[in-house]
Amino acid sequence: MNVPSENSCPMTRTQVLDAYFMEHRARLLDIAAFLDRLDRAAGEPEDDIRETSFRRALEILTDGRTGRAGRILTMLSDQTTELPVSAAGMKGAIGAPVSLTGDPS
Amino acid sequence: MKYIDPHIHMVSRTTDDYQRMAQAGCIAVTEPAFWAGFDRSSVQGFYDYFRQLTEYEPRRAAQFGIQHFTWLCINPKEADDPGFAREVVSLIPEFLDCPGVLGIGEIGLNKNTRNELTILEEQIRLAEEHGQMVLVHTPHLEDKLKGTRIIMDALAASRIDPGRILIDHVEEHTVAEVLDRGFWAGMTLYPDTKVTPQRAVDIIEMYGTERIWMNSAGDWGCSDPLAVPKARLEMRRRGHAVEIIDRVTLNNPLTFLGQSERFSVDVESA
Ligand SMILES: [Zn+2]
């Protein structure tokens, strides 16, 4: 059985911050500026599944539980079970499902 | 340091890439057959591609001291027309005894359609009948979780030992199921989609080093043929032992690929 193990990163918390804080501070600001850019753009808010799912992902980031990357990927996944016959006329993957289901876990 | 990039599309890369990979310690690559970025217009186009993979590309790699192995199939993106796909699949047996051919791959699903699944099942049967190993492509982005599960069910219905199947492009939401079901797992290091070197190392820290490898899947799109050595550096930066780093980037590929009698790499003299 494969379960994520605690204390498996060989670095201390301080070492992780020393190594990665600046890089992820920059990415955090990229996300903030991206949301500001959406505010400044024309069109209705949250009428696009990509935006809805992005905001749902932000909730996962701050819910205090671990496994965030896996939970965000699952939330961004197609949860349907039926198989269409052919891909003819279908668009390529966009990074978010056609609709969201369930709670953000 | 020596490493193997077990999934890279060298027909799309330049000799400069071969040179830089050799300088970074690459001693061998395996190249699955895949989509060219556009649909081929004829079955003959695939025949020529299989010749390129089995005859020409190994010679190009050898100029840089890199051993080249390959996997053959029709990729899922071009498998949505079953009649056409079957004609391509019928070409494969004559290539299976070529030196350097390791098995069937990268087969799988793209948009999770019935047509794609039919051809996937037929290629699994081909692998079964010819005793071949299998390299699996899992779908992109939102289609990955559903597709990975359908693919694993199709593989489980065959008699192929899951230990001879590698399921590629796993991410945090699919890796556990793949390993739990006894398959090998591959992580693809891409700049934007799939996983970054940092996340790949996180996955190793969380799920261990057994039955897992990483690859660049370098191709004609945004990708990095030096992604594997970059992930090695990331592991060193975090203080992982050289033995662990070698396990996921050299010894695990040697173990999995070594199940094919056509795979042989002399690491010492490479
Ligand atoms: Zn590939």
Short mmCIF file of C-alpha atoms and ligand atoms in Angstrom, two decimals:
data_model
loop_
_atom_site.label_atom_id
_atom_site.label_comp_id
_atom_site.label_asym_id
_atom_site.label_seq_id
_atom_site.Cartn_x
_atom_site.Cartn_y
_atom_site.Cartn_z
CA MET A 1 0.00 0.00 0.00
CA ASN A 2 1.49 3.34 -0.95
CA VAL A 3 0.77 6.11 1.52
CA PRO A 4 2.56 9.47 1.57
CA SER A 5 5.00 9.27 4.45
CA GLU A 6 5.57 12.06 6.94
CA ASN A 7 9.04 13.46 7.50
CA SER A 8 10.16 12.05 4.15
CA CYS A 9 11.79 15.26 2.92
CA PRO A 10 15.40 15.20 4.09
CA MET A 11 15.40 18.97 4.71
CA THR A 12 14.24 20.85 7.79
CA ARG A 13 11.40 23.38 7.49
CA THR A 14 13.96 26.18 7.64
CA GLN A 15 16.03 24.58 4.89
CA VAL A 16 12.93 24.21 2.72
CA LEU A 17 12.18 27.89 3.22
CA ASP A 18 15.80 28.85 2.54
CA ALA A 19 15.76 26.85 -0.69
CA TYR A 20 12.29 27.62 -2.06
CA PHE A 21 10.72 30.68 -0.40
CA MET A 22 11.86 33.30 -2.91
CA GLU A 23 10.84 31.16 -5.89
CA HIS A 24 7.37 30.49 -4.51
CA ARG A 25 6.94 34.08 -3.25
CA ALA A 26 7.33 35.05 -6.92
CA ARG A 27 4.76 32.43 -8.00
CA LEU A 28 2.37 33.62 -5.30
CA LEU A 29 2.58 37.14 -6.71
CA ASP A 30 2.05 35.76 -10.22
CA ILE A 31 -1.22 34.22 -9.03
CA ALA A 32 -2.24 37.47 -7.28
CA ALA A 33 -1.51 39.49 -10.41
CA PHE A 34 -3.36 36.94 -12.55
CA LEU A 35 -6.49 37.34 -10.38
CA ASP A 36 -6.12 41.15 -10.55
CA ARG A 37 -5.83 40.86 -14.34
CA LEU A 38 -9.09 38.90 -14.43
CA ASP A 39 -10.71 41.70 -12.36
CA ARG A 40 -9.58 44.26 -14.91
CA ALA A 41 -10.69 42.27 -17.94
CA ALA A 42 -14.09 42.63 -19.62
CA GLY A 43 -16.73 39.90 -19.15
CA GLU A 44 -18.71 38.33 -16.33
CA PRO A 45 -16.80 36.85 -13.37
CA GLU A 46 -16.67 33.06 -12.94
CA ASP A 47 -18.62 32.19 -16.09
CA ASP A 48 -15.76 29.99 -17.25
CA ILE A 49 -15.03 26.59 -15.71
CA ARG A 50 -11.31 27.37 -15.71
CA GLU A 51 -11.89 30.36 -13.47
CA THR A 52 -14.35 28.54 -11.21
CA SER A 53 -12.01 25.61 -10.77
CA PHE A 54 -9.03 27.90 -10.21
CA ARG A 55 -10.85 29.59 -7.32
CA ARG A 56 -11.84 26.16 -5.97
CA ALA A 57 -8.13 25.23 -6.05
CA LEU A 58 -7.28 28.32 -4.00
CA GLU A 59 -9.64 27.04 -1.28
CA ILE A 60 -7.77 23.74 -1.23
CA LEU A 61 -4.49 25.60 -0.79
CA THR A 62 -5.70 27.22 2.42
CA ASP A 63 -7.76 24.44 4.04
CA GLY A 64 -4.86 23.36 6.23
CA ARG A 65 -4.83 19.76 5.02
CA THR A 66 -1.93 18.11 3.21
CA GLY A 67 -2.02 16.27 -0.14
CA ARG A 68 -2.85 19.58 -1.82
CA ALA A 69 -1.33 18.82 -5.23
CA GLY A 70 -3.17 15.51 -5.53
CA ARG A 71 -6.45 16.99 -4.33
CA ILE A 72 -6.23 19.90 -6.77
CA LEU A 73 -5.44 17.53 -9.64
CA THR A 74 -8.40 15.35 -8.69
CA MET A 75 -10.70 18.38 -8.52
CA LEU A 76 -9.45 19.42 -11.98
CA SER A 77 -10.24 15.95 -13.38
CA ASP A 78 -13.14 14.75 -15.51
CA GLN A 79 -15.29 12.76 -13.06
CA THR A 80 -17.68 11.30 -15.66
CA THR A 81 -17.63 7.59 -16.40
CA GLU A 82 -19.26 7.26 -19.83
CA LEU A 83 -17.09 6.85 -22.93
CA PRO A 84 -17.91 8.79 -26.12
CA VAL A 85 -17.55 6.69 -29.28
CA SER A 86 -15.14 8.96 -31.10
CA ALA A 87 -12.98 12.01 -30.44
CA ALA A 88 -14.11 13.53 -33.73
CA GLY A 89 -15.16 17.13 -33.11
CA MET A 90 -13.94 17.10 -29.50
CA LYS A 91 -11.62 19.83 -28.26
CA GLY A 92 -8.26 19.01 -26.74
CA ALA A 93 -7.81 19.01 -22.97
CA ILE A 94 -8.09 22.46 -21.35
CA GLY A 95 -6.89 21.66 -17.84
CA ALA A 96 -10.28 21.75 -16.12
CA PRO A 97 -13.31 19.43 -16.34
CA VAL A 98 -16.55 20.39 -18.09
CA SER A 99 -18.22 20.72 -14.69
CA LEU A 100 -17.24 20.47 -11.04
CA THR A 101 -18.73 17.93 -8.67
CA GLY A 102 -18.75 17.46 -4.91
CA ASP A 103 -16.84 19.35 -2.27
CA PRO A 104 -13.33 20.61 -2.91
CA SER A 105 -11.52 17.62 -1.40
CA MET B 1 27.21 10.45 -13.05
CA LYS B 2 25.34 8.27 -15.50
CA TYR B 3 21.65 8.15 -16.22
CA ILE B 4 19.07 6.75 -18.65
CA ASP B 5 16.27 8.83 -20.16
CA PRO B 6 13.70 6.05 -20.66
CA HIS B 7 11.12 8.10 -22.59
CA ILE B 8 12.25 10.67 -25.10
CA HIS B 9 11.29 11.35 -28.72
CA MET B 10 14.70 11.84 -30.26
CA VAL B 11 13.42 11.95 -33.86
CA SER B 12 12.16 15.44 -32.87
CA ARG B 13 15.46 16.55 -31.34
CA THR B 14 18.72 17.82 -32.78
CA THR B 15 22.23 16.44 -32.62
CA ASP B 16 23.01 19.31 -30.22
CA ASP B 17 20.55 17.70 -27.81
CA TYR B 18 22.29 14.34 -28.14
CA GLN B 19 25.60 16.04 -27.42
CA ARG B 20 24.33 17.89 -24.35
CA MET B 21 22.63 14.75 -23.03
CA ALA B 22 25.86 12.76 -23.47
CA GLN B 23 27.79 15.49 -21.67
CA ALA B 24 25.25 15.37 -18.82
CA GLY B 25 25.81 11.61 -18.40
CA CYS B 26 23.09 10.03 -20.55
CA ILE B 27 24.15 6.52 -21.58
CA ALA B 28 20.90 5.21 -23.06
CA VAL B 29 17.46 6.33 -24.20
CA THR B 30 14.27 4.51 -25.06
CA GLU B 31 11.96 6.10 -27.61
CA PRO B 32 8.28 5.14 -27.81
CA ALA B 33 6.36 5.62 -31.04
CA PHE B 34 3.97 8.56 -30.72
CA TRP B 35 2.03 11.32 -32.45
CA ALA B 36 4.06 13.55 -34.77
CA GLY B 37 2.06 16.68 -33.91
CA PHE B 38 -0.09 16.13 -37.00
CA ASP B 39 -2.01 13.07 -38.21
CA ARG B 40 -0.15 10.94 -40.72
CA SER B 41 -2.04 10.63 -43.99
CA SER B 42 -1.25 6.99 -44.73
CA VAL B 43 -0.31 3.64 -43.26
CA GLN B 44 2.95 3.89 -45.20
CA GLY B 45 3.81 6.97 -43.12
CA PHE B 46 3.90 4.73 -40.06
CA TYR B 47 6.01 2.13 -41.85
CA ASP B 48 8.60 4.80 -42.58
CA TYR B 49 8.43 6.02 -38.96
CA PHE B 50 9.02 2.48 -37.64
CA ARG B 51 12.05 2.19 -39.93
CA GLN B 52 13.33 5.53 -38.65
CA LEU B 53 12.96 4.32 -35.04
CA THR B 54 14.56 0.92 -35.60
CA GLU B 55 17.25 1.69 -38.19
CA TYR B 56 18.19 5.34 -38.42
CA GLU B 57 17.79 6.80 -34.91
CA PRO B 58 20.00 4.17 -33.17
CA ARG B 59 22.83 5.10 -35.54
CA ARG B 60 22.38 8.81 -34.84
CA ALA B 61 22.45 8.17 -31.07
CA ALA B 62 25.51 5.95 -31.34
CA GLN B 63 27.52 8.86 -32.74
CA PHE B 64 27.26 10.39 -29.27
CA GLY B 65 27.90 7.20 -27.33
CA ILE B 66 24.22 6.85 -26.39
CA GLN B 67 22.43 3.52 -26.84
CA HIS B 68 18.99 3.84 -28.42
CA PHE B 69 16.05 1.48 -27.87
CA THR B 70 12.48 1.80 -29.07
CA TRP B 71 8.84 0.82 -28.56
CA LEU B 72 6.35 0.46 -31.45
CA CYS B 73 2.61 1.06 -31.71
CA ILE B 74 -0.03 3.36 -33.11
CA ASN B 75 -0.45 6.17 -30.59
CA PRO B 76 -3.91 6.85 -29.08
CA LYS B 77 -4.30 10.22 -30.79
CA GLU B 78 -4.26 8.51 -34.21
CA ALA B 79 -6.17 5.43 -33.01
CA ASP B 80 -9.64 6.99 -33.17
CA ASP B 81 -10.21 5.51 -36.65
CA PRO B 82 -10.20 1.76 -35.93
CA GLY B 83 -9.92 0.64 -39.57
CA PHE B 84 -6.87 2.78 -40.20
CA ALA B 85 -5.36 1.90 -36.81
CA ARG B 86 -5.70 -1.85 -37.47
CA GLU B 87 -3.76 -1.52 -40.72
CA VAL B 88 -0.95 0.22 -38.82
CA VAL B 89 -0.99 -2.39 -36.04
CA SER B 90 -0.67 -5.14 -38.66
CA LEU B 91 2.74 -3.69 -39.64
CA ILE B 92 4.20 -4.03 -36.14
CA PRO B 93 5.00 -7.79 -35.91
CA GLU B 94 7.60 -7.62 -38.69
CA PHE B 95 9.55 -5.06 -36.63
CA LEU B 96 9.37 -6.84 -33.26
CA ASP B 97 12.56 -8.82 -33.80
CA CYS B 98 14.63 -5.81 -34.78
CA PRO B 99 17.50 -5.14 -32.39
CA GLY B 100 16.55 -2.46 -29.87
CA VAL B 101 12.79 -3.04 -29.97
CA LEU B 102 11.67 -3.41 -26.34
CA GLY B 103 7.93 -3.81 -26.74
CA ILE B 104 4.64 -2.09 -27.52
CA GLY B 105 4.33 1.60 -26.68
CA GLU B 106 3.36 4.20 -25.96
CA ILE B 107 -0.18 2.86 -26.13
CA GLY B 108 -3.04 4.24 -24.07
CA LEU B 109 -5.86 6.73 -24.37
CA ASN B 110 -6.11 10.37 -25.41
CA LYS B 111 -9.76 11.53 -25.12
CA ASN B 112 -10.98 8.32 -23.44
CA THR B 113 -13.16 7.20 -26.37
CA ARG B 114 -14.52 3.75 -27.23
CA ASN B 115 -12.57 3.77 -30.48
CA GLU B 116 -9.31 4.48 -28.66
CA LEU B 117 -10.09 1.77 -26.10
CA THR B 118 -10.78 -0.80 -28.83
CA ILE B 119 -7.37 -0.20 -30.40
CA LEU B 120 -5.71 -0.14 -26.98
CA GLU B 121 -7.19 -3.55 -26.22
CA GLU B 122 -6.07 -4.91 -29.59
CA GLN B 123 -2.52 -3.68 -29.00
CA ILE B 124 -2.50 -5.19 -25.48
CA ARG B 125 -3.48 -8.47 -27.17
CA LEU B 126 -0.62 -8.03 -29.65
CA ALA B 127 1.82 -7.57 -26.75
CA GLU B 128 0.35 -10.61 -25.02
CA GLU B 129 0.62 -12.81 -28.12
CA HIS B 130 4.21 -11.79 -28.79
CA GLY B 131 5.40 -11.76 -25.15
CA GLN B 132 6.20 -8.05 -25.30
CA MET B 133 6.59 -5.51 -22.52
CA VAL B 134 4.28 -2.47 -22.59
CA LEU B 135 4.85 1.28 -22.18
CA VAL B 136 1.65 3.22 -21.52
CA HIS B 137 0.75 6.83 -22.31
CA THR B 138 -1.89 8.27 -19.99
CA PRO B 139 -4.10 11.16 -21.16
CA HIS B 140 -3.46 14.83 -20.57
CA LEU B 141 -4.77 17.16 -17.87
CA GLU B 142 -8.46 16.65 -16.94
CA ASP B 143 -8.61 13.38 -18.89
CA LYS B 144 -5.73 11.71 -17.03
CA LEU B 145 -7.44 10.31 -13.92
CA LYS B 146 -10.35 8.72 -15.77
CA GLY B 147 -8.11 7.46 -18.59
CA THR B 148 -5.51 5.98 -16.26
CA ARG B 149 -8.18 3.92 -14.50
CA ILE B 150 -9.70 2.66 -17.77
CA ILE B 151 -6.23 1.72 -19.08
CA MET B 152 -5.34 -0.15 -15.88
CA ASP B 153 -8.61 -2.10 -16.07
CA ALA B 154 -7.88 -3.04 -19.71
CA LEU B 155 -4.36 -4.17 -18.79
CA ALA B 156 -5.58 -6.13 -15.77
CA ALA B 157 -7.91 -8.07 -18.08
CA SER B 158 -4.86 -9.37 -19.98
CA ARG B 159 -2.37 -12.04 -18.92
CA ILE B 160 0.57 -9.61 -19.02
CA ASP B 161 2.42 -9.39 -15.69
CA PRO B 162 1.95 -5.82 -14.36
CA GLY B 163 5.66 -5.87 -13.53
CA ARG B 164 6.32 -5.80 -17.30
CA ILE B 165 4.12 -2.74 -17.83
CA LEU B 166 5.12 0.88 -17.16
CA ILE B 167 2.36 3.46 -16.87
CA ASP B 168 3.79 6.83 -17.78
CA HIS B 169 2.98 10.46 -17.07
CA VAL B 170 1.74 9.75 -13.52
CA GLU B 171 1.08 12.70 -11.23
CA GLU B 172 0.14 13.12 -7.58
CA HIS B 173 -3.47 11.96 -8.19
CA THR B 174 -2.60 8.78 -10.13
CA VAL B 175 0.74 7.50 -8.82
CA ALA B 176 -0.62 5.64 -5.79
CA GLU B 177 -3.20 3.63 -7.75
CA VAL B 178 -0.64 2.70 -10.41
CA LEU B 179 1.87 1.43 -7.85
CA ASP B 180 -0.78 -0.27 -5.71
CA ARG B 181 -1.92 -2.30 -8.72
CA GLY B 182 1.61 -3.60 -9.28
CA PHE B 183 2.55 -1.57 -12.35
CA TRP B 184 5.70 0.47 -12.80
CA ALA B 185 5.17 4.25 -12.78
CA GLY B 186 6.87 6.87 -14.93
CA MET B 187 7.01 10.58 -14.15
CA THR B 188 7.37 12.96 -17.06
CA LEU B 189 9.23 16.18 -16.35
CA TYR B 190 7.65 19.00 -18.35
CA PRO B 191 7.90 22.75 -17.84
CA ASP B 192 4.13 23.45 -17.62
CA THR B 193 2.05 20.26 -17.73
CA LYS B 194 2.80 16.90 -16.07
CA VAL B 195 5.39 17.32 -13.26
CA THR B 196 8.34 19.61 -12.63
CA PRO B 197 11.61 18.17 -11.32
CA GLN B 198 10.68 19.51 -7.86
CA ARG B 199 7.31 17.74 -7.82
CA ALA B 200 8.85 14.54 -9.14
CA VAL B 201 11.25 14.54 -6.21
CA ASP B 202 8.34 15.26 -3.84
CA ILE B 203 6.54 12.20 -5.26
CA ILE B 204 9.60 10.04 -4.67
CA GLU B 205 9.82 11.30 -1.11
CA MET B 206 6.15 10.46 -0.54
CA TYR B 207 5.81 7.18 -2.44
CA GLY B 208 9.34 5.74 -2.36
CA THR B 209 11.79 4.59 -4.99
CA GLU B 210 10.37 1.19 -5.88
CA ARG B 211 9.03 0.62 -9.44
CA ILE B 212 9.33 4.27 -10.41
CA TRP B 213 11.43 6.26 -12.88
CA MET B 214 11.50 9.70 -14.46
CA ASN B 215 11.89 10.83 -18.02
CA SER B 216 11.93 14.02 -20.06
CA ALA B 217 9.54 12.85 -22.80
CA GLY B 218 11.38 15.47 -24.82
CA ASP B 219 9.62 15.93 -28.16
CA TRP B 220 8.62 18.59 -30.70
CA GLY B 221 6.76 20.70 -28.10
CA CYS B 222 7.86 22.66 -25.02
CA SER B 223 10.02 20.09 -23.29
CA ASP B 224 13.54 19.74 -21.92
CA PRO B 225 15.87 16.92 -22.97
CA LEU B 226 18.01 17.65 -19.90
CA ALA B 227 15.11 17.33 -17.45
CA VAL B 228 16.40 14.09 -15.89
CA PRO B 229 19.83 15.46 -14.92
CA LYS B 230 18.02 18.55 -13.58
CA ALA B 231 15.90 16.32 -11.36
CA ARG B 232 19.10 14.60 -10.19
CA LEU B 233 20.45 18.01 -9.17
CA GLU B 234 17.19 18.74 -7.36
CA MET B 235 17.60 15.51 -5.36
CA ARG B 236 21.19 16.40 -4.50
CA ARG B 237 20.12 19.88 -3.44
CA ARG B 238 17.76 18.32 -0.92
CA GLY B 239 20.44 16.03 0.43
CA HIS B 240 19.30 12.71 -1.00
CA ALA B 241 21.99 10.03 -1.11
CA VAL B 242 23.67 9.35 -4.45
CA GLU B 243 22.49 5.75 -4.16
CA ILE B 244 18.84 6.91 -4.10
CA ILE B 245 19.41 9.28 -7.02
CA ASP B 246 21.05 6.54 -9.06
CA ARG B 247 18.24 4.16 -8.20
CA VAL B 248 15.49 6.25 -9.80
CA THR B 249 17.48 7.58 -12.76
CA LEU B 250 19.67 4.59 -13.65
CA ASN B 251 19.12 1.35 -11.76
CA ASN B 252 15.31 1.29 -11.88
CA PRO B 253 15.33 1.80 -15.68
CA LEU B 254 17.98 -0.95 -15.95
CA THR B 255 15.79 -3.29 -13.88
CA PHE B 256 12.55 -2.66 -15.76
CA LEU B 257 14.02 -2.52 -19.26
CA GLY B 258 16.34 -5.46 -18.53
CA GLN B 259 13.29 -7.72 -18.59
CA SER B 260 13.56 -7.52 -22.37
CA GLU B 261 16.21 -9.78 -23.86
CA ARG B 262 16.88 -7.05 -26.43
CA PHE B 263 17.93 -4.54 -23.76
CA SER B 264 21.55 -4.59 -22.73
CA VAL B 265 23.62 -1.66 -21.42
CA ASP B 266 27.13 -2.02 -20.06
CA VAL B 267 27.09 0.75 -17.46
CA GLU B 268 30.75 0.41 -16.52
CA SER B 269 32.10 0.96 -20.01
CA ALA B 270 29.37 3.40 -21.12
ZN ZN C 1 5.88 10.24 -25.26
#
